Short mmCIF file of C-alpha atoms in Angstrom, two decimals:
data_model
loop_
_atom_site.label_atom_id
_atom_site.label_comp_id
_atom_site.label_asym_id
_atom_site.label_seq_id
_atom_site.Cartn_x
_atom_site.Cartn_y
_atom_site.Cartn_z
CA UNK A 17 -80.15 -100.24 20.64
CA UNK A 18 -81.27 -101.67 17.28
CA UNK A 19 -84.69 -100.90 17.88
CA UNK A 20 -83.48 -97.13 18.47
CA UNK A 21 -81.99 -97.01 15.40
CA UNK A 22 -84.84 -98.90 13.44
CA UNK A 23 -87.11 -95.56 15.43
CA UNK A 24 -85.15 -93.75 13.81
CA UNK A 25 -84.82 -94.62 10.29
CA UNK A 26 -88.40 -94.79 9.83
CA UNK A 27 -88.67 -91.16 11.42
CA UNK A 28 -85.89 -90.19 8.64
CA UNK A 29 -88.32 -91.58 5.61
CA UNK A 30 -91.83 -89.99 6.81
CA UNK A 31 -89.87 -86.90 6.92
CA UNK A 32 -88.22 -87.46 3.07
CA UNK A 33 -92.40 -89.05 2.21
CA UNK A 34 -94.46 -85.48 4.01
CA UNK A 35 -91.69 -82.73 1.68
CA UNK A 36 -92.50 -84.73 -1.26
CA UNK A 37 -95.76 -84.04 -0.88
CA UNK A 38 -95.95 -80.89 0.74
CA UNK A 39 -93.66 -79.25 -2.52
CA UNK A 40 -96.50 -81.43 -5.12
CA UNK A 41 -99.40 -79.44 -3.61
CA UNK A 42 -97.99 -75.82 -4.09
CA UNK A 43 -96.58 -77.11 -7.55
CA UNK A 44 -100.31 -78.10 -8.56
CA UNK A 45 -101.83 -74.67 -6.73
CA UNK A 46 -99.95 -72.92 -9.03
CA UNK A 47 -100.28 -74.60 -11.99
CA UNK A 48 -104.10 -74.49 -11.20
CA UNK A 49 -103.57 -70.14 -10.22
CA UNK A 50 -101.66 -69.72 -13.09
CA UNK A 51 -105.12 -71.71 -15.76
CA UNK A 52 -107.42 -69.22 -14.46
CA UNK A 53 -104.79 -65.98 -14.66
CA UNK A 54 -104.93 -67.16 -18.66
CA UNK A 55 -108.21 -67.80 -18.94
CA UNK A 56 -109.55 -64.35 -16.89
CA UNK A 57 -106.51 -62.34 -19.58
CA UNK A 58 -108.40 -63.86 -22.95
CA UNK A 59 -111.60 -62.32 -21.30
CA UNK A 60 -110.41 -59.56 -20.76
CA UNK A 61 -108.86 -59.41 -24.52
CA UNK A 62 -112.51 -60.27 -26.04
CA UNK A 63 -114.27 -57.23 -23.96
CA UNK A 64 -111.78 -54.75 -25.32
CA UNK A 65 -112.35 -56.06 -28.55
CA UNK A 66 -116.53 -55.35 -28.52
CA UNK A 67 -115.91 -51.91 -26.31
CA UNK A 68 -114.31 -50.92 -29.02
CA UNK A 69 -116.30 -52.20 -32.30
CA UNK A 70 -119.20 -50.86 -29.95
CA UNK A 71 -117.52 -47.52 -29.61
CA UNK A 72 -117.14 -47.66 -33.39
CA UNK A 73 -121.02 -48.37 -33.52
CA UNK A 74 -121.46 -44.80 -31.49
CA UNK A 75 -119.59 -43.21 -33.94
CA UNK A 76 -121.08 -43.70 -36.91
CA UNK A 77 -124.92 -43.59 -35.11
CA UNK A 78 -124.18 -40.17 -33.46
CA UNK A 79 -122.70 -38.97 -37.47
CA UNK A 80 -125.90 -40.89 -38.77
CA UNK A 81 -128.09 -38.76 -36.08
CA UNK A 82 -126.20 -35.53 -36.78
CA UNK A 83 -127.12 -36.06 -39.75
CA UNK A 84 -131.42 -36.23 -40.04
CA UNK A 85 -131.33 -33.64 -37.49
CA UNK A 86 -129.75 -31.28 -40.18
CA UNK A 87 -132.15 -32.74 -43.13
CA UNK A 88 -134.86 -32.31 -40.15
CA UNK A 89 -133.91 -28.28 -39.85
CA UNK A 90 -134.35 -27.99 -43.51
CA UNK A 91 -137.63 -29.33 -43.91
CA UNK A 92 -138.61 -27.48 -40.71
CA UNK A 93 -136.99 -23.93 -42.60
CA UNK A 94 -138.92 -25.49 -45.93
CA UNK A 95 -142.07 -25.71 -44.60
CA UNK A 96 -141.99 -22.21 -42.91
CA UNK A 97 -141.10 -20.95 -45.72
CA UNK A 98 -143.77 -22.81 -47.45
CA UNK A 99 -146.64 -21.55 -45.13
CA UNK A 100 -145.82 -18.12 -45.67
CA UNK A 101 -146.13 -18.40 -49.02
CA UNK A 102 -149.41 -19.25 -48.33
CA UNK A 103 -150.49 -16.02 -46.70
CA UNK A 104 -148.52 -14.93 -50.12
CA UNK A 105 -150.52 -17.02 -52.58
CA UNK A 106 -154.07 -17.54 -51.60
CA UNK A 107 -154.67 -14.57 -53.85
CA UNK A 108 -152.89 -16.39 -56.84
CA UNK A 109 -154.46 -19.71 -56.19
CA UNK A 110 -151.68 -21.14 -55.59
CA UNK A 111 -153.18 -22.87 -52.68
CA UNK A 112 -153.66 -26.77 -53.87
CA UNK A 113 -149.97 -27.38 -54.88
CA UNK A 114 -149.29 -25.51 -52.01
CA UNK A 115 -151.02 -27.30 -49.12
CA UNK A 116 -149.80 -30.50 -51.40
CA UNK A 117 -146.13 -29.70 -50.72
CA UNK A 118 -146.58 -28.40 -46.92
CA UNK A 119 -148.70 -32.48 -46.75
CA UNK A 120 -144.97 -34.02 -48.83
CA UNK A 121 -143.37 -31.75 -46.26
CA UNK A 122 -144.15 -33.16 -43.38
CA UNK A 123 -144.57 -36.65 -44.44
CA UNK A 124 -140.51 -36.22 -44.79
CA UNK A 125 -140.74 -34.75 -41.34
CA UNK A 126 -142.23 -37.36 -40.07
CA UNK A 127 -140.18 -39.87 -41.53
CA UNK A 128 -137.00 -37.94 -40.37
CA UNK A 129 -138.15 -37.86 -36.56
CA UNK A 130 -139.06 -41.50 -36.83
CA UNK A 131 -135.92 -42.37 -38.04
CA UNK A 132 -134.17 -40.35 -35.20
CA UNK A 133 -136.33 -41.27 -32.75
CA UNK A 134 -135.21 -44.61 -34.06
CA UNK A 135 -131.01 -43.68 -34.25
CA UNK A 136 -131.34 -41.98 -30.41
CA UNK A 137 -132.81 -45.32 -28.94
CA UNK A 138 -130.57 -47.80 -30.59
CA UNK A 139 -127.68 -45.22 -29.19
CA UNK A 140 -129.39 -45.15 -25.43
CA UNK A 141 -128.69 -49.27 -26.40
CA UNK A 142 -125.07 -49.00 -27.34
CA UNK A 143 -124.31 -46.98 -24.55
CA UNK A 144 -125.72 -49.10 -21.71
CA UNK A 145 -123.63 -52.28 -23.32
CA UNK A 146 -120.69 -49.91 -23.44
CA UNK A 147 -121.62 -48.90 -20.30
CA UNK A 148 -121.80 -52.49 -18.12
CA UNK A 149 -118.95 -53.93 -21.05
CA UNK A 150 -116.75 -50.88 -18.69
CA UNK A 151 -117.93 -51.88 -15.75
CA UNK A 152 -117.39 -55.52 -16.37
CA UNK A 153 -114.03 -54.94 -17.50
CA UNK A 154 -112.68 -52.85 -14.52
CA UNK A 155 -114.77 -55.67 -12.93
CA UNK A 156 -112.33 -58.08 -14.43
CA UNK A 157 -109.33 -56.22 -14.08
CA UNK A 158 -109.76 -55.80 -10.27
CA UNK A 159 -109.65 -59.36 -9.93
CA UNK A 160 -106.55 -59.98 -12.68
CA UNK A 161 -105.17 -57.54 -10.28
CA UNK A 162 -105.84 -59.96 -7.43
CA UNK A 163 -104.84 -63.13 -9.78
CA UNK A 164 -101.66 -60.94 -10.27
CA UNK A 165 -100.64 -60.54 -6.81
CA UNK A 166 -101.62 -63.83 -5.28
CA UNK A 167 -99.95 -65.36 -8.58
CA UNK A 168 -96.28 -63.54 -7.88
CA UNK A 169 -97.02 -64.51 -4.11
CA UNK A 170 -97.43 -67.86 -5.39
CA UNK A 171 -94.51 -67.86 -7.26
CA UNK A 172 -92.31 -65.91 -5.10
CA UNK A 173 -93.85 -69.02 -2.28
CA UNK A 174 -92.48 -71.60 -5.76
CA UNK A 175 -89.43 -69.99 -5.65
CA UNK A 176 -88.75 -70.19 -2.11
CA UNK A 177 -90.15 -73.87 -1.99
CA UNK A 178 -87.65 -74.81 -4.90
CA UNK A 179 -85.11 -73.29 -3.27
CA UNK A 180 -86.63 -75.38 0.17
CA UNK A 181 -86.85 -78.70 -2.30
CA UNK A 182 -83.07 -78.42 -3.53
CA UNK A 183 -81.82 -77.71 0.27
CA UNK A 184 -84.71 -81.02 1.04
CA UNK A 185 -83.38 -83.25 -1.98
CA UNK A 186 -79.94 -82.72 -0.08
CA UNK A 187 -80.95 -83.23 3.17
CA UNK A 188 -83.27 -86.66 0.68
CA UNK A 189 -79.71 -87.92 0.01
CA UNK A 190 -77.99 -87.15 3.68
CA UNK A 191 -81.04 -88.86 4.92
CA UNK A 192 -81.05 -91.42 2.89
CA UNK A 193 -77.17 -91.28 3.47
CA UNK A 194 -77.99 -91.60 7.46
CA UNK A 195 -80.42 -94.63 7.11
CA UNK A 196 -77.22 -96.87 5.22
CA UNK A 197 -75.17 -95.29 8.27
CA UNK A 198 -77.09 -96.24 11.15
CA UNK A 199 -78.37 -99.68 9.27
CA UNK A 200 -74.57 -100.43 8.36
CA UNK A 201 -73.71 -99.10 12.07
CA UNK A 202 -76.06 -101.70 13.42
CA UNK A 203 -74.72 -104.63 11.20
CA UNK A 204 -71.42 -104.00 12.69
CA UNK A 205 -72.20 -103.12 15.96
CA UNK A 206 -74.94 -106.60 16.35
CA UNK A 207 -71.97 -108.44 14.31
CA UNK A 208 -69.20 -108.20 17.38
CA UNK A 209 -71.02 -109.75 19.84
CA UNK A 210 -70.18 -113.74 18.06
CA UNK A 211 -66.35 -112.94 17.07
CA UNK A 212 -65.65 -114.46 20.72
CA UNK A 213 -61.78 -114.84 19.48
CA UNK A 214 -61.38 -110.67 20.21
CA UNK A 215 -60.53 -109.62 23.77
CA UNK A 216 -62.95 -106.17 24.84
CA UNK A 217 -59.69 -103.72 24.58
CA UNK A 218 -59.65 -105.24 20.77
CA UNK A 219 -63.34 -104.66 20.58
CA UNK A 220 -62.96 -101.88 21.87
CA UNK A 221 -59.97 -100.33 19.62
CA UNK A 222 -61.76 -102.02 15.77
CA UNK A 223 -64.74 -99.27 16.57
CA UNK A 224 -62.69 -96.84 17.65
CA UNK A 225 -60.49 -97.63 14.34
CA UNK A 226 -63.50 -97.82 11.85
CA UNK A 227 -64.96 -94.67 13.53
CA UNK A 228 -61.49 -92.21 12.89
CA UNK A 229 -61.06 -93.89 9.53
CA UNK A 230 -64.61 -92.84 8.54
CA UNK A 231 -63.84 -89.38 10.49
CA UNK A 232 -60.36 -89.53 7.01
CA UNK A 233 -63.40 -90.75 4.65
CA UNK A 234 -66.01 -87.68 5.24
CA UNK A 235 -62.86 -85.09 5.89
CA UNK A 236 -61.27 -86.17 1.76
CA UNK A 237 -65.62 -85.69 0.82
CA UNK A 238 -65.88 -83.09 2.67
CA UNK A 239 -62.59 -81.38 0.78
CA UNK A 240 -63.58 -82.19 -2.61
CA UNK A 241 -67.49 -80.74 -2.21
CA UNK A 242 -66.05 -77.04 -0.94
CA UNK A 243 -63.87 -76.82 -3.69
CA UNK A 244 -66.12 -78.65 -6.26
CA UNK A 245 -69.20 -78.16 -5.99
CA UNK A 246 -70.80 -78.84 -9.27
CA UNK A 247 -69.18 -82.11 -9.80
CA UNK A 248 -69.71 -83.94 -6.00
CA UNK A 249 -71.96 -86.85 -5.30
CA UNK A 250 -72.37 -88.52 -2.28
CA UNK A 251 -72.11 -91.87 -3.87
CA UNK A 252 -68.94 -91.62 -4.34
CA UNK A 253 -65.59 -92.42 -2.48
CA UNK A 254 -62.69 -89.45 -2.35
CA UNK A 255 -59.74 -88.82 -1.98
CA UNK A 256 -57.25 -85.74 -1.88
CA UNK A 257 -55.16 -87.09 -5.24
CA UNK A 258 -59.00 -87.57 -6.83
CA UNK A 259 -59.37 -83.40 -6.38
CA UNK A 260 -56.59 -82.13 -7.09
CA UNK A 261 -56.45 -84.23 -10.33
CA UNK A 262 -59.90 -83.35 -10.93
CA UNK A 263 -59.06 -79.70 -10.73
CA UNK A 264 -55.79 -80.28 -13.12
CA UNK A 265 -58.90 -81.45 -15.65
CA UNK A 266 -60.74 -78.44 -15.83
CA UNK A 267 -60.23 -76.60 -19.23
CA UNK A 268 -61.90 -73.72 -18.49
CA UNK A 269 -58.82 -71.35 -17.07
CA UNK A 270 -61.28 -68.72 -15.07
CA UNK A 271 -62.79 -72.26 -14.10
CA UNK A 272 -59.55 -73.48 -12.98
CA UNK A 273 -58.14 -70.66 -11.55
CA UNK A 274 -60.84 -70.40 -9.17
CA UNK A 275 -60.89 -73.75 -7.96
CA UNK A 276 -57.20 -73.48 -7.68
CA UNK A 277 -57.46 -70.78 -5.40
CA UNK A 278 -60.21 -72.17 -2.99
CA UNK A 279 -58.43 -75.04 -2.59
CA UNK A 280 -55.50 -73.15 -1.51
CA UNK A 281 -57.49 -71.27 1.02
CA UNK A 282 -58.89 -74.29 2.52
CA UNK A 283 -56.28 -75.99 3.12
CA UNK A 284 -54.77 -72.81 4.78
CA UNK A 285 -57.47 -72.30 6.86
CA UNK A 286 -57.29 -76.06 7.71
CA UNK A 287 -53.30 -75.94 8.03
CA UNK A 288 -52.76 -78.74 6.07
CA UNK A 289 -49.77 -80.27 5.62
CA UNK A 290 -50.07 -82.47 2.18
CA UNK A 291 -47.45 -85.56 2.70
CA UNK A 292 -48.18 -85.65 6.18
CA UNK A 293 -51.56 -85.58 6.57
CA UNK A 294 -51.95 -88.12 3.52
CA UNK A 295 -50.08 -90.41 4.42
CA UNK A 296 -51.73 -90.34 8.85
CA UNK A 297 -54.83 -90.69 6.61
CA UNK A 298 -53.89 -93.79 4.62
CA UNK A 299 -52.69 -95.16 7.88
CA UNK A 300 -56.19 -94.74 10.25
CA UNK A 301 -58.54 -96.08 6.99
CA UNK A 302 -55.92 -99.18 6.52
CA UNK A 303 -56.69 -99.92 10.29
CA UNK A 304 -60.37 -100.93 10.11
CA UNK A 305 -61.15 -103.89 10.06
CA UNK A 306 -63.87 -103.20 6.84
CA UNK A 307 -66.06 -101.13 4.90
CA UNK A 308 -68.16 -99.13 6.97
CA UNK A 309 -69.75 -95.94 7.49
CA UNK A 310 -70.90 -94.99 10.89
CA UNK A 311 -72.71 -91.77 11.57
CA UNK A 312 -70.41 -89.80 13.06
CA UNK A 313 -71.35 -86.69 16.48
CA UNK A 314 -68.10 -85.36 17.78
CA UNK A 315 -68.95 -87.52 20.55
CA UNK A 316 -68.13 -90.67 19.34
CA UNK A 317 -65.07 -89.16 17.65
CA UNK A 318 -63.53 -87.68 21.00
CA UNK A 319 -64.64 -90.96 22.35
CA UNK A 320 -62.87 -92.76 19.76
CA UNK A 321 -59.41 -90.88 20.09
CA UNK A 322 -59.62 -91.73 23.89
CA UNK A 323 -59.70 -95.31 22.94
CA UNK A 324 -56.75 -95.42 20.97
CA UNK A 325 -55.35 -93.31 23.11
CA UNK A 326 -55.28 -95.40 25.89
CA UNK A 327 -54.17 -98.57 24.50
CA UNK A 328 -51.60 -96.51 23.24
CA UNK A 329 -52.72 -96.80 19.59
CA UNK A 330 -51.90 -93.70 18.54
CA UNK A 331 -48.10 -93.49 17.55
CA UNK A 332 -45.86 -93.96 13.63
CA UNK A 333 -47.80 -92.44 11.59
CA UNK A 334 -51.45 -92.19 13.16
CA UNK A 335 -49.46 -89.72 16.24
CA UNK A 336 -51.86 -88.46 18.71
CA UNK A 337 -51.71 -84.85 16.67
CA UNK A 338 -52.01 -84.90 13.43
CA UNK A 339 -54.83 -87.40 14.44
CA UNK A 340 -56.23 -84.72 16.46
CA UNK A 341 -55.64 -82.09 14.10
CA UNK A 342 -57.78 -84.23 11.67
CA UNK A 343 -60.50 -84.10 14.25
CA UNK A 344 -60.44 -80.09 13.98
CA UNK A 345 -60.08 -80.09 10.41
CA UNK A 346 -63.36 -82.27 10.19
CA UNK A 347 -65.29 -80.16 12.94
CA UNK A 348 -64.15 -77.14 10.58
CA UNK A 349 -65.43 -78.45 6.92
CA UNK A 350 -69.11 -80.23 9.06
CA UNK A 351 -70.30 -76.41 9.51
#
């Protein structure tokens, strides 16, 4: 039996370690995803700024192009007029001047055409850059959307895991306490055969008293946890009077009223009789021959009640009906 409890302790410790490792992995994955998302946001911001600058450059170049086109049309118009004048002025011997004028205008035209071609080439290059940046930006936005979805899913998963972690943390505390309980139970059970001065009946009563006494401790602890969960500490021992004293000490009127209401509703649900049940709990706890915290099950408690009945130990403050009432309270509070 000791070996069986040893295996139980080992299994409980492995469960605790597995849960802690799973939580660590999820938190690491969440951090990596957040870092990647931040870098992508920075890249997107940089591309948007580049696109804005290029759009401004395009506008400037288009304005320059329009100006050059206007100048070119003006030069072409002048050239056309001069060519007409050549025919008219041939007889006036001014052909040389007009030819010079034509050459000058043609040079201006060539220069303007060269500049215009340069502007159009630069404009085409800038437009290609804008198109490329827009495509990259679109791809980045799609990737960002995907990352956003993944991040949201991961956030929900982390929230779920955080909730599970809180539950796991509470389970871990319970598992650790169960380990301690199992170890103490092993020590108690191992020590029983050495007490040769006790008769089998006395040993049986002692063991039953330990379980019923522990039930009384758990009842009061569960009452406290139910009414004042934020103040509950699984490592402490609790009495009903501690619960009532702590409720009385609450300074916030709303919080105090809520605690009093929960305590009143719990007593009504449990059919708690203050004096009677307090005294029975005190008597059952005093019968334990040592401090022990065994693991409680419904089967163990029923067997303990049967033992106490068989040996006529349920009397006085530990009257059979009252102890059975406490057993029912334990079952309700455990749920």
